[in-house]
Coordinates of C-alpha atoms in Angstrom, one line a residue:
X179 CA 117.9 118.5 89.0
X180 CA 119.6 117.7 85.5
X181 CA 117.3 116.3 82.4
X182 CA 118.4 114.7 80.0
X183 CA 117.3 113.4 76.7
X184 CA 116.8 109.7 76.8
X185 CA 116.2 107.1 73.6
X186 CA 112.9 106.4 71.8
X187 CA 111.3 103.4 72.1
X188 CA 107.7 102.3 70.7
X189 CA 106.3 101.7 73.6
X190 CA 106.2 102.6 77.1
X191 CA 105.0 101.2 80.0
X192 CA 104.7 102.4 83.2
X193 CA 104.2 99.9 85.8
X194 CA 106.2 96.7 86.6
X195 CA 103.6 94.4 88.3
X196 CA 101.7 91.4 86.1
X197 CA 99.6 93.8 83.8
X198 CA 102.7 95.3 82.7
X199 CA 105.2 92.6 82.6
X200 CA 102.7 90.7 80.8
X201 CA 102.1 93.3 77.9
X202 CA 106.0 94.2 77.9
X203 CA 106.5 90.3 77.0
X204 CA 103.5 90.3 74.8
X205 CA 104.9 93.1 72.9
X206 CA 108.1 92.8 72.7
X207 CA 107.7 89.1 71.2
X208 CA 105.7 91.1 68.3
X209 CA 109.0 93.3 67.6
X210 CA 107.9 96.5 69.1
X211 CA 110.8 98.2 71.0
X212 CA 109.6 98.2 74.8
X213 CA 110.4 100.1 77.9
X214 CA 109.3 99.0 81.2
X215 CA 109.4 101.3 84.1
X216 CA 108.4 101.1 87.3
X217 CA 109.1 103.6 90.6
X218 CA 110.1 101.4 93.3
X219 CA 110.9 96.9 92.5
X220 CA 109.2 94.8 89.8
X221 CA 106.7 92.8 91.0
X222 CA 107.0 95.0 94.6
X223 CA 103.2 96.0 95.0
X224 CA 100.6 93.1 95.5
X225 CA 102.2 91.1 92.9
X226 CA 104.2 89.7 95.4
X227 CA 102.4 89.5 98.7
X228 CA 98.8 87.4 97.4
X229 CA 97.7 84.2 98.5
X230 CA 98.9 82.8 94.5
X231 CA 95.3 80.9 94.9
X232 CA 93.7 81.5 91.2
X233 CA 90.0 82.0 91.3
X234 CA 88.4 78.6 91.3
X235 CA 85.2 76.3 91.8
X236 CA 84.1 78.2 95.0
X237 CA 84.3 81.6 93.7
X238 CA 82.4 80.6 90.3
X239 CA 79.6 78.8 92.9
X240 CA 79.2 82.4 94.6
X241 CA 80.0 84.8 91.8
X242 CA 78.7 82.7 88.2
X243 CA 80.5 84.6 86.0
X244 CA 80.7 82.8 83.1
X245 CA 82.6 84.8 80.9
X246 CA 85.2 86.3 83.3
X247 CA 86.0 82.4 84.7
X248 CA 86.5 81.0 80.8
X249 CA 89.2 83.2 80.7
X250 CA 90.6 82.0 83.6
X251 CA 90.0 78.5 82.6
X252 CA 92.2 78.7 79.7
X253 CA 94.8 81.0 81.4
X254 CA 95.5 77.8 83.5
X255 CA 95.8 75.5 81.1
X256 CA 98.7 77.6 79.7
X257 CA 100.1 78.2 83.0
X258 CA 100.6 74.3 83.3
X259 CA 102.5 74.5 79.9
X260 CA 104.5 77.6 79.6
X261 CA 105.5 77.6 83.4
X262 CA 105.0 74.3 85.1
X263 CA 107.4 75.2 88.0
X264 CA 105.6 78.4 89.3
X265 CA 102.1 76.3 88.7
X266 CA 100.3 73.5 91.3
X267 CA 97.1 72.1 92.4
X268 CA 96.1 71.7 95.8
X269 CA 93.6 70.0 98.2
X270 CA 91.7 72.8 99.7
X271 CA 89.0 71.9 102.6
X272 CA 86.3 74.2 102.1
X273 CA 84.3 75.1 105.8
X274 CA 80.7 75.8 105.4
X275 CA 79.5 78.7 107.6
X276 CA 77.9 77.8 110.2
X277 CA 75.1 80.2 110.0
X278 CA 74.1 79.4 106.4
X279 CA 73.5 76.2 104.9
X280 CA 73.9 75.5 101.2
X281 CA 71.6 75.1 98.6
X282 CA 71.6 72.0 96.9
X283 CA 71.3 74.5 93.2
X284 CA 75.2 74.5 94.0
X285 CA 75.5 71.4 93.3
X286 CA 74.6 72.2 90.0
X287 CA 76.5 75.2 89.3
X288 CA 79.6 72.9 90.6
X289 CA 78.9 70.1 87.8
X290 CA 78.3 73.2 85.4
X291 CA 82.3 74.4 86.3
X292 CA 83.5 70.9 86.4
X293 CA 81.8 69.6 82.9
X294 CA 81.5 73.2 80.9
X295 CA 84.0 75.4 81.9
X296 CA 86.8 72.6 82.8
X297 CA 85.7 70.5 79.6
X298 CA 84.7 67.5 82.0
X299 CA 88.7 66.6 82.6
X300 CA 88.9 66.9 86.6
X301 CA 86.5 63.9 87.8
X302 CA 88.0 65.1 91.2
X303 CA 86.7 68.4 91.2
X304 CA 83.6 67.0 92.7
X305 CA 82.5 68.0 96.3
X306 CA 84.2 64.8 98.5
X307 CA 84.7 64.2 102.0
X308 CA 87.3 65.0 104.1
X309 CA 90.1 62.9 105.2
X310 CA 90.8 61.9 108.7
X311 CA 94.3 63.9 108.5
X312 CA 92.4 66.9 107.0
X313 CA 89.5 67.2 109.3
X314 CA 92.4 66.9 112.4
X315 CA 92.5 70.2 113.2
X316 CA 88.9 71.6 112.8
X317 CA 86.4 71.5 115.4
X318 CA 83.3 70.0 114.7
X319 CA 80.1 72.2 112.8
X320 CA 77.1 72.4 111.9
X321 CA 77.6 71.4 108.6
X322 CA 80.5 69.0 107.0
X323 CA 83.2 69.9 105.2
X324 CA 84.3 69.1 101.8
X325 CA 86.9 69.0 100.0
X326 CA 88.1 70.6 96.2
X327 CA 91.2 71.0 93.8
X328 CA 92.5 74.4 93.5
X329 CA 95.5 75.8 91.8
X330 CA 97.8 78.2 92.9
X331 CA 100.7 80.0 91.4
X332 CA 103.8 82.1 92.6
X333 CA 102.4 85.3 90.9
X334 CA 105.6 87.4 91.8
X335 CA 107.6 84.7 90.0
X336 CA 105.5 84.9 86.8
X337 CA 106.1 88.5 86.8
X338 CA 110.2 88.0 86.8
X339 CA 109.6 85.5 84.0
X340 CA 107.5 87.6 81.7
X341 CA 109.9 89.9 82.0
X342 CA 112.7 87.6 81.3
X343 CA 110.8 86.8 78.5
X344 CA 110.4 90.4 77.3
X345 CA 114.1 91.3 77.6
X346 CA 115.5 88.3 76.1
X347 CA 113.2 90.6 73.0
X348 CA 116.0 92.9 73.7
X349 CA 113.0 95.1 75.8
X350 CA 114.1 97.6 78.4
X351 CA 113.4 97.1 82.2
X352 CA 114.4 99.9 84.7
X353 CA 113.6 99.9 88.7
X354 CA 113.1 103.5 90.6
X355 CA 111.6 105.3 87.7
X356 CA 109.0 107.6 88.9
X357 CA 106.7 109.0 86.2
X358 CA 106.6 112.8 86.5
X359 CA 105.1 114.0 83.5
X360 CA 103.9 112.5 80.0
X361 CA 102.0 114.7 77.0
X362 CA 101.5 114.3 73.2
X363 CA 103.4 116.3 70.6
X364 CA 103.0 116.0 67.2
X365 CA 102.1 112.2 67.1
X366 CA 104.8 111.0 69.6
X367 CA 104.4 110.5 73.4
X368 CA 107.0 112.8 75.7
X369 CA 107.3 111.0 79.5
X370 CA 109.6 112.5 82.2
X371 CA 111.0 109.9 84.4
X372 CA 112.8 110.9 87.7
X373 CA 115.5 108.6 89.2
X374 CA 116.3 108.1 92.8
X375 CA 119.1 110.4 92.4
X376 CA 116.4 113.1 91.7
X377 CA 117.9 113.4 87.7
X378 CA 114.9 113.6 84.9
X379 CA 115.4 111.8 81.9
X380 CA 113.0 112.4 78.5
X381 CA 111.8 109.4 76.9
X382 CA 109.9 109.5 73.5
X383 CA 107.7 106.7 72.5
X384 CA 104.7 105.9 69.8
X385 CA 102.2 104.2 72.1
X386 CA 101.9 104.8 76.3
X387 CA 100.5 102.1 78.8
X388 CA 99.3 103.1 82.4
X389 CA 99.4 99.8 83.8
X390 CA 100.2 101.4 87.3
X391 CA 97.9 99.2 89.3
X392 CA 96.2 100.7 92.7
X393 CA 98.1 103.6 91.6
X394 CA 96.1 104.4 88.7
X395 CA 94.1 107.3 89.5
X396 CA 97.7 108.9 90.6
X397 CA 99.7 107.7 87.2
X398 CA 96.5 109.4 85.2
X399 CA 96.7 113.3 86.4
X400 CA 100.5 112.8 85.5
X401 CA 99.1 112.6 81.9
X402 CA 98.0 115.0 79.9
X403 CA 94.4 114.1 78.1
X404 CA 94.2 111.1 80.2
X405 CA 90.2 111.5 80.7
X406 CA 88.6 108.2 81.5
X407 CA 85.2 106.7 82.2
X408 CA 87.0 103.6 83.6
X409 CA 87.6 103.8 87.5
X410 CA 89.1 101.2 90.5
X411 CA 88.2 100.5 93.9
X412 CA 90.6 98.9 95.9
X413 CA 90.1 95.8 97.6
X414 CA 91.6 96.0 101.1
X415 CA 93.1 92.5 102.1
X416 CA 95.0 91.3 105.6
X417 CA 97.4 88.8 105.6
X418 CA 98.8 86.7 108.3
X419 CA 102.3 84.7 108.1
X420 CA 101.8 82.3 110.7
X421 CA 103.9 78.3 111.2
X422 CA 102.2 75.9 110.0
X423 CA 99.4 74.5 112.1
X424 CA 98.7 71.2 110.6
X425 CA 100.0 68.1 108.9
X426 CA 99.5 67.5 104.7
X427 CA 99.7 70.1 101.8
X428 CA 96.2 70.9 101.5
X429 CA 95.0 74.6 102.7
X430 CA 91.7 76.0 104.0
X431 CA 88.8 77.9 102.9
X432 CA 86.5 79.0 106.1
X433 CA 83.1 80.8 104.8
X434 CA 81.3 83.3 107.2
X435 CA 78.8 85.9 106.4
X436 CA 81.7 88.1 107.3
X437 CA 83.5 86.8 104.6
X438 CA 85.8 83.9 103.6
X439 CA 89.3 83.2 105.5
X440 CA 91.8 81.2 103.1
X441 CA 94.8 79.3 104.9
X442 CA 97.1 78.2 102.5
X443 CA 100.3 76.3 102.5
X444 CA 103.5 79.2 102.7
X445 CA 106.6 77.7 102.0
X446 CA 107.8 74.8 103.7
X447 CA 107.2 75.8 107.9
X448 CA 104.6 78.4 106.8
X449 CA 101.1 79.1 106.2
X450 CA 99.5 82.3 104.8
X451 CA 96.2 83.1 106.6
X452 CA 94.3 85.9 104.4
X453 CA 90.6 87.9 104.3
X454 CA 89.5 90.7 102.5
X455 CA 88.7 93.6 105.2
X456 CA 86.7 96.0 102.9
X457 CA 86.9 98.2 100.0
X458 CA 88.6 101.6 100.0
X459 CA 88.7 103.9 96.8
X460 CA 92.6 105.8 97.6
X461 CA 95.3 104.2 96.9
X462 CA 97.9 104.7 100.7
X463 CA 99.7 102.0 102.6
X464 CA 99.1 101.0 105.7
X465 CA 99.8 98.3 108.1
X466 CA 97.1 96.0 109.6
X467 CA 96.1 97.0 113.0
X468 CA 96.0 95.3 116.4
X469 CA 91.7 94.9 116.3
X470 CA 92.6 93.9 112.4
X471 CA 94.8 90.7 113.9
X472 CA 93.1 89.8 116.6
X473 CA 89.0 89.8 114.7
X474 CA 90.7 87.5 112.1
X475 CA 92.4 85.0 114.6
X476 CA 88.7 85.5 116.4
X477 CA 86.9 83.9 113.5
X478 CA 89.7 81.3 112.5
X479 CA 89.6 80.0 116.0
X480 CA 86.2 79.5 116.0
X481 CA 86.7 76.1 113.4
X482 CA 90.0 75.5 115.4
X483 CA 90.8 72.3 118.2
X484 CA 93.4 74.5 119.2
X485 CA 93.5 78.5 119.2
X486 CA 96.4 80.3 117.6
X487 CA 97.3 82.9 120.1
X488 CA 98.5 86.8 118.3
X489 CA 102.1 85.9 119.8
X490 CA 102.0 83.2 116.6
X491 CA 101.6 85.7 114.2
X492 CA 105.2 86.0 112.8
X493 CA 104.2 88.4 109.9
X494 CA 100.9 91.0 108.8
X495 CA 100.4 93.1 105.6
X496 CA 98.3 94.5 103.7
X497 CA 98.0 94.8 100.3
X498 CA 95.7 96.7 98.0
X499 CA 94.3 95.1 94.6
X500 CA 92.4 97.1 92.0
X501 CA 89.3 96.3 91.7
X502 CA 87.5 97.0 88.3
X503 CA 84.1 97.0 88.4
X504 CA 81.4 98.2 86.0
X505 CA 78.0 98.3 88.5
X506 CA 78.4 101.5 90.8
X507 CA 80.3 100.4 93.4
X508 CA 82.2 97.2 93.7
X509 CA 82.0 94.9 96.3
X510 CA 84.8 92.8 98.5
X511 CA 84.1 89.8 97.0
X512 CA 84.0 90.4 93.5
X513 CA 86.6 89.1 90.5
X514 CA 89.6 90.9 89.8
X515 CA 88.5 91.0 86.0
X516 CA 89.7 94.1 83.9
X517 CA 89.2 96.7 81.3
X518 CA 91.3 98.4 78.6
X519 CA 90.8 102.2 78.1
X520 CA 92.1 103.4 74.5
X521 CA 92.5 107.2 74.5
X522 CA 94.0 108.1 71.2
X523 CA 92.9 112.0 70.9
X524 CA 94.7 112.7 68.0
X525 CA 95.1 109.0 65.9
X526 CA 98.4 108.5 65.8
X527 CA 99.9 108.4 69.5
X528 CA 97.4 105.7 71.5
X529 CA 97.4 105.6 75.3
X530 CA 95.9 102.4 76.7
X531 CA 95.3 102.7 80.9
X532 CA 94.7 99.2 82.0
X533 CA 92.0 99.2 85.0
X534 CA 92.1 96.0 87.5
X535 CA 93.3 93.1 86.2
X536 CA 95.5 90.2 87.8
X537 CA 98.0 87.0 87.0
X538 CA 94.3 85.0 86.7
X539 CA 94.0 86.8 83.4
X540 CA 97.3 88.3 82.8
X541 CA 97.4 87.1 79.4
X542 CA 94.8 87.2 77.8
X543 CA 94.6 91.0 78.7
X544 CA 97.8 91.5 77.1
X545 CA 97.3 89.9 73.9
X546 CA 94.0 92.1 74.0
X547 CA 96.5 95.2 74.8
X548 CA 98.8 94.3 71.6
X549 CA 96.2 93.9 69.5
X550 CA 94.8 97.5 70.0
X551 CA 98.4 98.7 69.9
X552 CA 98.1 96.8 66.1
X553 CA 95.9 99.7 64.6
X554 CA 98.6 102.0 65.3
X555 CA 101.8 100.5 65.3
X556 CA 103.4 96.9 62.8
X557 CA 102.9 93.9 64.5
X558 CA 104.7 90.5 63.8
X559 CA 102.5 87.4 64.2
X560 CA 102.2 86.4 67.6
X561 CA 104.1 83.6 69.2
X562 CA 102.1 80.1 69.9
X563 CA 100.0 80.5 73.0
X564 CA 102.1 77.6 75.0
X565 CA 105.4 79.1 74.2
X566 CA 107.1 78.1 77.3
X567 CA 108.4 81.3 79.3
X568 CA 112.1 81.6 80.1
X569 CA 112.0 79.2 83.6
X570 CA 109.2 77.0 81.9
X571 CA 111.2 75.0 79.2
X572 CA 112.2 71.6 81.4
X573 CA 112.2 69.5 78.6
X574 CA 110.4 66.3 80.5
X575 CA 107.4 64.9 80.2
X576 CA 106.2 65.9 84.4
X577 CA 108.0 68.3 86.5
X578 CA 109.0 65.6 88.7
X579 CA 110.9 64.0 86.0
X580 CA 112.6 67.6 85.7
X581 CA 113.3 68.0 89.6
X582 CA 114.6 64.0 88.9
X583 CA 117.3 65.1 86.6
X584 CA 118.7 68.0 88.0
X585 CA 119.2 66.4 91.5
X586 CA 121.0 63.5 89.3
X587 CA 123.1 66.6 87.4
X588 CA 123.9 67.7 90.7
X589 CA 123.8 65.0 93.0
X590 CA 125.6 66.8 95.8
X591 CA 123.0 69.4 96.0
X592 CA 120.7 68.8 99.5
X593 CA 117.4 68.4 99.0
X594 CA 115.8 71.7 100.6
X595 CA 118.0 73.9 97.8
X596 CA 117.1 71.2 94.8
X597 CA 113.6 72.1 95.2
X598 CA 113.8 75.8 96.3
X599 CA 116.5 75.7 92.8
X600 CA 113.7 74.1 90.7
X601 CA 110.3 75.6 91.8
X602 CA 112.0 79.2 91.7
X603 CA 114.3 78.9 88.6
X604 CA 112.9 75.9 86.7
X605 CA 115.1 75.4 83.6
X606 CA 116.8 78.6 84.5
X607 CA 118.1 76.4 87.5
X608 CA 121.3 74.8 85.0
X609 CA 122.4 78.4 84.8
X610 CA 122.5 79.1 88.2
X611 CA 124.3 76.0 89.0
X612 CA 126.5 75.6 86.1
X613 CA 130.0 74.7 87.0
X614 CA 129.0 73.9 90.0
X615 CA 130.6 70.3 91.7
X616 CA 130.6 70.4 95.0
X617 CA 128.3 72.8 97.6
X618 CA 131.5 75.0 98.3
X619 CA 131.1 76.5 94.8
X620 CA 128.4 78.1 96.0
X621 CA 130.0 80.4 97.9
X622 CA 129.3 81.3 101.7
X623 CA 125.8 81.4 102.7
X624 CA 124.8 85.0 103.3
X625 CA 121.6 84.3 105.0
X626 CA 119.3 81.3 105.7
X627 CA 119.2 79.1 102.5
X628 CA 120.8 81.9 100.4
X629 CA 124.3 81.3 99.1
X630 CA 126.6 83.8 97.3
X631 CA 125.9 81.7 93.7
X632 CA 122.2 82.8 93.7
X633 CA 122.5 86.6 95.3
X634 CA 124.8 87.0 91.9
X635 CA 122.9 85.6 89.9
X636 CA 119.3 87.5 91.5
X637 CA 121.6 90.6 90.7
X638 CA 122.9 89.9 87.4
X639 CA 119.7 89.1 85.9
X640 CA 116.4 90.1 88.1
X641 CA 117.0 93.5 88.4
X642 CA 117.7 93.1 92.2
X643 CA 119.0 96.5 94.2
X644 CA 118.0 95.7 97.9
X645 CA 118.1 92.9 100.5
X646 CA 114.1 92.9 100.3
X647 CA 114.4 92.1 96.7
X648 CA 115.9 89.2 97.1
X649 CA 113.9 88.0 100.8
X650 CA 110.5 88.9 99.6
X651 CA 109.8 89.4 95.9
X652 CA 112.4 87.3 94.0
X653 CA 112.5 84.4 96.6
X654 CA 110.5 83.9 100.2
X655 CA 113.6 83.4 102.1
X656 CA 113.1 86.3 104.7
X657 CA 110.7 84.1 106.5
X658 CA 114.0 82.3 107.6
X659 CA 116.7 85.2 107.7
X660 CA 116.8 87.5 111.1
X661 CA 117.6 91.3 110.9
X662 CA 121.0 90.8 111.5
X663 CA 121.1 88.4 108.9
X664 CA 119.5 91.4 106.7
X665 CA 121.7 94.4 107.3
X666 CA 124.5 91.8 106.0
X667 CA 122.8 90.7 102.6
X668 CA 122.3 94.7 102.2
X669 CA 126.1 95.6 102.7
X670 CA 127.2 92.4 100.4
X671 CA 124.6 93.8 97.2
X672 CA 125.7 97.9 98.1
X673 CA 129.2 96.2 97.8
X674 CA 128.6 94.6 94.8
X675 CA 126.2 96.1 92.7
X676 CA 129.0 98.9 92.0
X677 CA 131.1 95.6 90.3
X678 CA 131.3 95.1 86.5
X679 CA 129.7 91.4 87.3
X680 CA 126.6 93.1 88.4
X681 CA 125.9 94.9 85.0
X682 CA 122.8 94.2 83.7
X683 CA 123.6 93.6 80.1
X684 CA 119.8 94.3 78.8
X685 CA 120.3 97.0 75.9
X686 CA 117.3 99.6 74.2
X687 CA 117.1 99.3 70.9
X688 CA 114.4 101.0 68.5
X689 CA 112.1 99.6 65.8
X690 CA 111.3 102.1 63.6
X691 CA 107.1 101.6 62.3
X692 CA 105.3 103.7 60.1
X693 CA 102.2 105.6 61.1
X694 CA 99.3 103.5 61.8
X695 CA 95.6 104.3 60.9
X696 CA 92.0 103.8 62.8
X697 CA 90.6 101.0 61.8

C-alpha cells in the first residue's frame, strides 16, 4: 500500500452530497483553493434518492418553525433564479386523516405562511378544493380533501451543478476517496485519503470540513481533536417506485397518526411513494423489508378506488437523512435544519463538521460555512445571491421560452429527449448537442433514452465511473433500461473511461493566504 504526497489546497472537504458541494462552490467562488472528496459517487447517498419535495405549507402547519422555514423561503426564491430547470411547483392534494380532524387555528397558521413568510405573493396557496380529475382516484373520507402548491427540486442535479460551479473555480473534485486519517501539525491540516486501488495519498490543507452526512459520527473518530457537542439521528425513510396510478401532474400527501405518505410525480410513467419508518441513531444500509412494503401499500390503499397490489412495486430503498436536532432526541417528523461545529484548537487550522442539513437550506449554510472559514483564511467578496449556476443561465424570460428555443435550434430532436435535454442540462444542453443536425449524430442508443452523445458527455464532465452513475444519480433513466441493457452501458464506460476523451480536465491549483486571526 504505497503513499504518496499529494498537493495543498486551502480547503478540504470530505463529502460530496449537497452540504459539501454547496460549500465547495461557495468557496471556491471566494478564491480559496478547494478539494472535494468523497468515498464512493457525488451526490450517491440520499442526495439522489429523496422525494425533491422542499418543505412547504403543510410541514410549517405541523412543525411552526419560523425561523428554520424563512430560510427555506428564500432558498426558493433563488432556486427559481439560479436554476430554473432543476426547480417546479406542483398541485399537491393533501388527505386529511381520517381519525383526526383539523383545527380551524390552521387556518390561521396557513394565512400566517402564505402572507408573512411567502410575502403575500401565492394567492393560490390557499386551502381549495379538489378537482374532479384529482379526487378520481381516492376513495371517499371522512373529511375532504384540499388542495396546495408545493415545489420540488431534482436535489441530485443541484448537487452536479454546484459542483460545476465550484470547478469551473478551478476547485478539485475526486470520486472513491476514503478518508483514513486527518490531524493538525503546526497550523496546517494532514488528511490520508485511500483510493480504490488501496494507494494512500497525503493531502495538506488550511481549513477541514466534515460534511460526511449520516456518516458523520464515522468521518469524526477518523479525526484527531474532533470532540463535538453536536450529534445526528437518522431519519429512516421507505421509498416505493411504483407506475403511475393516476391522470394529471399533481402528487399526494395522505396524513395518518402513523405518519404522512407523499406520492409524487417520478419521471414521466412513474411515481415515487415515500414515509418515514422511524428514527435510528447508526448510520448502516439496508433494504426495506417485505412487512416494510406491504404496511405502506396497507395504508395507501386505504384512500385508494383501486388497491395497488406488491407485484406493482417496481423499485424500494431506503435512505438515511441526518437529522440535527437540539431537544434530546429527535423525532420522525421533524426539519432537516442544521448546525455548524467550529473546532479550531489551536487558532490557526479550523475544522468545521456540518451536522444535518439538506438542499432546503443548502445555501444559506454554506455561505454561513465561508464566512467562519473568513476568520482564518482571505476571502474575496461574495458573488450576487442569484448568480445563476452553470445549467441555470437560459437567457429567457420563462423556461418555457427556453425549452421553445432549443427545440427550434434543434428541430429534429423528438420531444421526450428535448425535455429530458432541458430539465437535466438546462443551458448546459447547447453543449451537449452542439454540432449536432440530425439524431444519428447522437450516436447509438446504449440504453433506453440514452445515446452515445450524452454517456460522453456524463463522463467528460460529471465525474461518472459506473453504469449506476449515469441510471440513477446523474439522470433517472434506469427506471427504463433492463439488466441486460446495464451490463452493456458498464462495458461501453470500462471501455472508455481508459480513452484520452474521457479526461477530466479539472486541475488543483493553490492560493496561498496568510495566517488568519480570532475574531
Amino acid at each position: 500500500m504505497a503513499n504518496t504526497q499529494g498537493k495543498s489546497c486551502d480547503v478540504l472537504i470530505i463529502g460530496g452530497g449537497i452540504s459539501g458541494a454547496a460549500i465547495a462552490a461557495e468557496c471556491a467562488q471566494r478564491g480559496l483553493a478547494v478539494l472535494l472528496c468523497d468515498r464512493g459517487d457525488v451526490g450517491g447517498a440520499s442526495s439522489s434518492q429523496s422525494d425533491q419535495i422542499l418543505p412547504g405549507a403543510l410541514h410549517f402547519l405541523r412543525r411552526h418553525n419560523l425561523p428554520y422555514f424563512n430560510k427555506v423561503i428564500k432558498e426558493k426564491a433563488l432556486l427559481q433564479q439560479r436554476a430554473p430547470h432543476l426547480y417546479c411547483e406542483r398541485p399537491f392534494v393533501v388527505v386529511p386523516s381520517q381519525q383526526v380532524a383539523h383545527s380551524p387555528i390552521s387556518r390561521i397558521w396557513l394565512w400566517l405562511f402564505q402572507h408573512w413568510l411567502q410575502g403575500g405573493k401565492r394567492p393560490t396557496l390557499t386551502k381549495r378544493h379538489a378537482s374532479p380529475h384529482q379526487l378520481a382516484p381516492l376513495a371517499a373520507g371522512a373529511h375532504p380533501p384540499w388542495v396546495l402548491v408545493e415545489s420540488m427540486v431534482d436535489d441530485a442535479r443541484l448537487v452536479i451543478e454546484n459542483l460545476l460551479s465550484a470547478a469551473s473555480h478551478q476547485a478539485s473534485i475526486r470520486t472513491q476517496q476514503t478518508l483514513v486519517h486527518a490531524r493538525r501539525t503546526n497550523g496546517l491540516w494532514h488528511s490520508e485519503l485511500q483510493g480504490p486501488d488501496g494507494q494512500i495519498t497525503t493531502l495538506t490543507s488550511r481549513c477541514l470540513i466534515n460534511a460526511t452526512g449520516a456518516q458523520i459520527a464515522e468521518a469524526q473518530e477518523k479525526i484527531e481533536g474532533a470532540e463535538s457537542r453536536c450529534w445526528v439521528e437518522l431519519k429512516r425513510k421507505l421509498f416505493l417506485v411504483i407506475p403511475k396510478f393516476y391522470q394529471g401532474d399533481q402528487g399526494y400527501l395522505f396524513e395518518s397518526d402513523c405518519g404522512q405518505i407523499s406520492v409524487s410525480p417520478y419521471h414521466d410513467h412513474f411515481c415515487l411513494v415515500a414515509t418515514v419508518t422511524g428514527v435510528e441513531k447508526v448510520a448502516a444500509p439496508s433494504a426495506a423489508t417485505e412487512s416494510e412494503i406491504s404496511d405502506l401499500l396497507r395504508r395507501l390503499n386505504e384512500h385508494l378506488i383501486t388497491p395497488l397490489s406488491a407485484d406493482s412495486v417496481l423499485r424500494s430503498y431506503i435512505i438515511q437523512q441526518p437529522l440535527y436536532s437540539d431537544a434530546c432526541q429527535a423525532t420522525a417528523d421533524g426539519v432537516e435544519d442544521y448546525a455548524l461545529d467550529l473546532n479550531c484548537a489551536d487558532g490557526q487550522s479550523p475544522l468545521i463538521s456540518v451536522f444535518g442539513g439538506s438542499f432546503a437550506t443548502h445555501r444559506a449554510m454554506a455561505q454561513q460555512a465561508a464566512e467562519m472559514l473568513g476568520q482564518y483564511v482571505q476571502l474575496q467578496a461574495a458573488a450576487a445571491p442569484a448568480t445563476p449556476l452553470p445549467g441555470g443561465d437560459v437567457n429567457a424570460t420563462s423556461f418555457d421560452q427556453f425549452i421553445l428555443g432549443i427545440a427550434s435550434q434543434f428541430p429534429w430532436l423528438p420531444s421526450h429527449l428535448l425535455n429530458h435535454y432541458c430539465r437535466t442540462y438546462g443551458a448546459r444542453a447547447r453543449l451537449l448537442l452542439a454540432g449536432s443536425k440530425r439524431l444519428a449524430d447522437l450516436g447509438p442508443q446504449l440504453t433506453p433514452g440514452l445515446y452515445q452523445r450524452e454517456a460522453e458527455f456524463l463522463v467528460q464532465h460529471e465525474w461518472v465511473r459506473c453504469a449506476d452513475d449515469i441510471l440513477w444519480r446523474r439522470t433517472r433513466l434506469g427506471l427504463y433500461a433492463e439488466p441486460n441493457d446495464q451490463e452493456q452501458l458498464q462495458k461501453w464506460i470500462s471501455e472508455h473511461l481508459p480513452s484520452p476523451s474521457a479526461t477530466q480536465a479539472y486541475t488543483m491549483w493553490c492560493n496561498p493566504v496568510s495566517s488568519g486571526q480570532i475574531q
